[in-house]
Amino acid sequence: MVSPSSGARASNPPATALIELRDIRKSYGGHVRGPDGKPVPAVDVLRGVSLSIHPGEFVAIVGASGSGKLTLMNILGCLDRPTAGQYRFAGQNIAAFNADELAWLRREAFGFVFQGYNLIATESARENVKVPAIYSGIPATERLARATALLTRLGLEQRLDHRPSQLSGGQQRVSISRALMNGGHIVLADEPTGALDTKSGAEVMHLLEELAETGHTVILITHDREVAARAHRIIEIRDGEIIADSGNSRPPTTHAPLDVQAFIETMRDSAAHTASFIADTREALRAAWRVLWINRFRTLLTLLGIIIGVAPVIVMLAIGAGTERQIIEKMASFGTNRMYVIPGGDSPRGPGGTLSETDADIVRDVPNISAAMPFLQGSVTVRYSNIDTQVPVWVVTDQASTILNWKPERGIFFTAKDEQQLATVILLGKRVREKLFGDSNPVGHYVLVNNVPFQVIGELEEKGATSGDADDDNVVLMPFSTGSRRILGTTNLSWISVLIDRLDLADQTARQVTDTLEAAHHVRDFQVYNRAASVKAQTETQNTLTLMLGLIAAISLLVGGIGVMNIMLMTVRERTREIGIRMATGARQRDILRQFLTEATVVSGIGGVVGVACGLLVGTILIVAGVPAIFSVRAIIGAFGCALLTGLVFGFMPARQAARLDPVVALASE
């Protein structure tokens, strides 16, 4: 037998009806107005239908086309609701059932065998049969085994992986297998032999008789009286009314019908629960991938919109970050990441003031300051052999290389040990070296500085003019201890050079330096020159430009999202019948919503991954070509996240539209 049931069945129907209809009416129209503005009269399809069907009955509802039998079947199968009247299932009023409970009934109680088969065109025979079990949460291995067994029993073991278009006359058998997948306690068959030849039609009727013999309740909808005669009870309907009912003439059998009370209790416990979230998501991903692969050309066009949106965001932000870094480094080479503390107040009539090494120590302890260097400037005469020249001298500490961002091109910089020992060592700027040594290497030679011998330990790299007529290459550098005490004879500083860590805190740091020194001097006899503020302003400007570039690139991502929405709306329209099939086999609204949201997210996710790869590739090519670009992990993750969010946001409306479709309307679409 196709699907055995348990227990023993009495010869007489039990008192409790499985299905009971009381004065069921169904009308269409009446709520719209015609061209003349008058209401269009309602069309009554069912006019007070009342009947009871008990578990285990084999009923044929027979009538001509337009008699209302198909509408009656849709109401019986909970695909449609009556306009008036009462439908009680196992004693429960269907009108009180919510959407999840109705979906559960369609999934667990009913099995539909449609005249047009209503198979999902993109799925194989086995996948079609598994659909009701998917929404029941049956494990994948069990679904596979059950679907294979049902199709094998119906002679389709060689065509398990064929799609409906490849099955020829086997579609109805697949439809019957699907109806039995979750047990098929009540089989609703709509003209099951209408599109079949005589032999195939006889085989299908034999299968339905077997189901009836094994305890299934079979409700057959047909216009063929010879087919109806195979049932044990014949109900004739005409113009929306029952005009004849033969009553149940089923012979005694040993099989028990469905225990309706136990069944309804099960529904109360499990109507809102199916598979786990992970299992549902996995199945949605599988189905989404199948649909997207079958329509891969259209999918590719949709992907392009996302790719073109993601890649420019990554490239633009990388170029913006690289350009910002380059500008800051160039400005830093001119000291714009520094502050200067200069002796003398704001007012020319105020105190003159002096700065000392102690003040540099005080400033160094202010937060956000990485270095504070005493700086003494003067002029000396430097002689080598018979050549001498008057040049500026910078008397600095061993931190000068970092603070001034100035490194030796030859030799080394002096050290803290040279400071402590008052070493007579000196570094020459490029212009000074050219005057004294020409093209020769000066490192290791001795020069006279104001008649004091100094060993040249390094030549500074070329820096060029910084502003106006100043030429930093026409200077010499020596240790502060040596220069202040042995050459210039003073420790009163020309200024204090301050290097800060964070440019965004430049203004706050300048105020803290001012407050700290003023507290130490008890008077403001100095000024703080905040050149770092200019770098901060430049950085903020560059950040604004980078943001603009990112926003411009994000517009293309928005366009890609609109493309996703358009494609998904088209997909919903094309797959309306599939949505109806899934609802008829037990899919809840949230299942349909998840399915289409998953498809939109998969498209966006794949587009995001490819877009990130393209952005990295283009950025790498630009870096090789010499364009300043710095990839940001945050930007990459953000661009990919925006792509996924685009799929969710722009896919939600089409998905919700799909989930809200009426099952009957969806099944009737072409």
GROMACS .gro file of C-alpha atoms in nm, residues 16-18 88-94 97 101 104-105 108-109 185 258-271:
model
   31
   16THR     CA    1  -1.736   1.329   1.517
   17ALA     CA    2  -1.698   1.467   1.167
   18LEU     CA    3  -1.351   1.545   1.035
   88ARG     CA    4  -1.528   2.326   1.134
   89PHE     CA    5  -1.227   2.097   1.115
   90ALA     CA    6  -1.223   1.826   1.381
   91GLY     CA    7  -1.476   2.033   1.572
   92GLN     CA    8  -1.262   2.349   1.555
   93ASN     CA    9  -1.387   2.662   1.384
   94ILE     CA   10  -1.142   2.742   1.101
   97PHE     CA   11  -0.726   2.978   1.309
  101GLU     CA   12  -0.231   2.720   1.201
  104TRP     CA   13   0.009   2.376   0.946
  105LEU     CA   14  -0.322   2.221   0.839
  108GLU     CA   15   0.010   1.814   0.791
  109ALA     CA   16  -0.356   1.735   0.724
  185HIS     CA   17  -0.444   1.227   0.594
  258LEU     CA   18  -0.754   0.958   1.162
  259ASP     CA   19  -0.786   1.028   1.535
  260VAL     CA   20  -0.918   1.382   1.494
  261GLN     CA   21  -0.891   1.488   1.856
  262ALA     CA   22  -0.528   1.377   1.886
  263PHE     CA   23  -0.454   1.545   1.555
  264ILE     CA   24  -0.596   1.882   1.661
  265GLU     CA   25  -0.403   1.864   1.989
  266THR     CA   26  -0.084   1.810   1.790
  267MET     CA   27  -0.164   2.117   1.583
  268ARG     CA   28  -0.199   2.331   1.893
  269ASP     CA   29   0.144   2.224   2.013
  270SER     CA   30   0.336   2.253   1.688
  271ALA     CA   31   0.158   2.489   1.449
   0.00000   0.00000   0.00000
